[in-house]
């Protein structure tokens, strides 16, 4: 939900969808619908451009160590240590995840509860629960002793549409807060159209923003767009093969006269258990992430690099995940 993020709200990463996690073959994005006239649920507006963004690397610097430990079939913990980062000081994070036994689909279970506490006192928490077609999502975030984000989203998931209502940071005493209405409809088996309306009330100021979204899926490509009065986001994915996906993303803020174009790729070398992600953008940033699964161990080695030839800056990171 791009407009919510622009308003200062935080959307934590999505929780694991299985309980317990089990290896499965990922669905092919280039697989066409089984029937041209079969219309399915298109998802929601909040995650409309998420698939394209997940294809692009998110570089980091310094050293990162992640240890995941499953304590039971439904409960697991994680420990993260990050050192030597130029972006943020060294810190330790403890996370806990609970996934319930109520099965929603082949790969989804509810409820899901996640919490993440860092050594500086910050906390991020999330709850997702679903009953029938109704889904509730609650997010909270604190910065030491201050509440930064507290928002709730109620979704109604229809057979070919999703309607959402989000209330963020409500304050009855100061009469402030954010209200977001979203709707995404499958028009055909390949085309989805949606709209988002954001209302924000601040001391002495009121703001409303309208955004329109669309998603069209071809046999081996996908085009996604989300255009609002304050922010544009256009994405294009091309599945060149089962292992290679090309991505182009354009983001702009018309009122500030700022825009950025990113072109990247994701390549999976399956026989070697290696995944490559690379991107170059119009701000002269060139970044890449390499992930190597260390079979038969449940471990992953990650190498990250970013260089900007104009500003003469470079960052390098190495990560290791176990469990």
CSV table of N, CA and C in Angstrom, one decimal, residues 3 177-180 196-202 205-211 228-230 255:
chain,number,residue,atom,x,y,z
A,3,UNK,N,0.6,4.4,-0.8
A,3,UNK,CA,0.2,5.6,-0.2
A,3,UNK,C,0.3,5.6,1.3
A,177,UNK,N,-5.5,10.7,12.1
A,177,UNK,CA,-5.5,9.3,11.6
A,177,UNK,C,-5.5,9.2,10.1
A,178,UNK,N,-5.5,7.9,9.7
A,178,UNK,CA,-5.5,7.6,8.3
A,178,UNK,C,-6.5,6.5,8.0
A,179,UNK,N,-7.4,6.8,7.0
A,179,UNK,CA,-8.4,5.8,6.6
A,179,UNK,C,-8.2,5.5,5.1
A,180,UNK,N,-8.1,4.2,4.8
A,180,UNK,CA,-7.8,3.8,3.4
A,180,UNK,C,-8.9,2.8,3.0
A,196,UNK,N,-7.9,2.8,-5.0
A,196,UNK,CA,-7.6,3.0,-3.6
A,196,UNK,C,-7.8,4.5,-3.2
A,197,UNK,N,-8.5,4.7,-2.1
A,197,UNK,CA,-8.8,6.1,-1.7
A,197,UNK,C,-8.2,6.2,-0.3
A,198,UNK,N,-7.4,7.2,-0.1
A,198,UNK,CA,-6.7,7.4,1.2
A,198,UNK,C,-7.2,8.8,1.8
A,199,UNK,N,-7.6,8.8,3.0
A,199,UNK,CA,-8.0,10.0,3.7
A,199,UNK,C,-7.1,10.1,5.0
A,200,UNK,N,-6.4,11.3,5.1
A,200,UNK,CA,-5.5,11.5,6.2
A,200,UNK,C,-5.9,12.8,6.8
A,201,UNK,N,-6.0,12.8,8.2
A,201,UNK,CA,-6.3,14.0,8.9
A,201,UNK,C,-5.2,14.3,9.9
A,202,UNK,N,-4.6,15.5,9.8
A,202,UNK,CA,-3.6,16.0,10.6
A,202,UNK,C,-4.0,17.3,11.3
A,205,UNK,N,-5.0,20.2,9.0
A,205,UNK,CA,-4.9,19.8,7.6
A,205,UNK,C,-5.6,18.5,7.3
A,206,UNK,N,-6.2,18.4,6.2
A,206,UNK,CA,-6.8,17.2,5.7
A,206,UNK,C,-6.4,16.9,4.3
A,207,UNK,N,-6.2,15.6,4.0
A,207,UNK,CA,-5.6,15.2,2.7
A,207,UNK,C,-6.4,13.9,2.2
A,208,UNK,N,-6.7,13.9,1.0
A,208,UNK,CA,-7.3,12.8,0.3
A,208,UNK,C,-6.6,12.5,-1.0
A,209,UNK,N,-6.3,11.2,-1.2
A,209,UNK,CA,-5.6,10.7,-2.4
A,209,UNK,C,-6.3,9.6,-3.1
A,210,UNK,N,-6.4,9.7,-4.3
A,210,UNK,CA,-7.0,8.6,-5.1
A,210,UNK,C,-5.9,7.9,-6.0
A,211,UNK,N,-5.9,6.6,-6.0
A,211,UNK,CA,-5.0,5.8,-6.8
A,211,UNK,C,-5.8,4.8,-7.6
A,228,UNK,N,-1.3,7.3,-8.8
A,228,UNK,CA,-2.0,8.2,-7.9
A,228,UNK,C,-1.6,9.6,-8.2
A,229,UNK,N,-2.3,10.5,-7.4
A,229,UNK,CA,-2.0,11.9,-7.6
A,229,UNK,C,-0.6,12.3,-7.0
A,230,UNK,N,-0.1,11.5,-6.1
A,230,UNK,CA,1.2,11.8,-5.5
A,230,UNK,C,2.3,10.8,-5.8
A,255,UNK,N,4.6,15.6,-8.0
A,255,UNK,CA,4.6,16.9,-7.4
A,255,UNK,C,6.0,17.3,-7.0
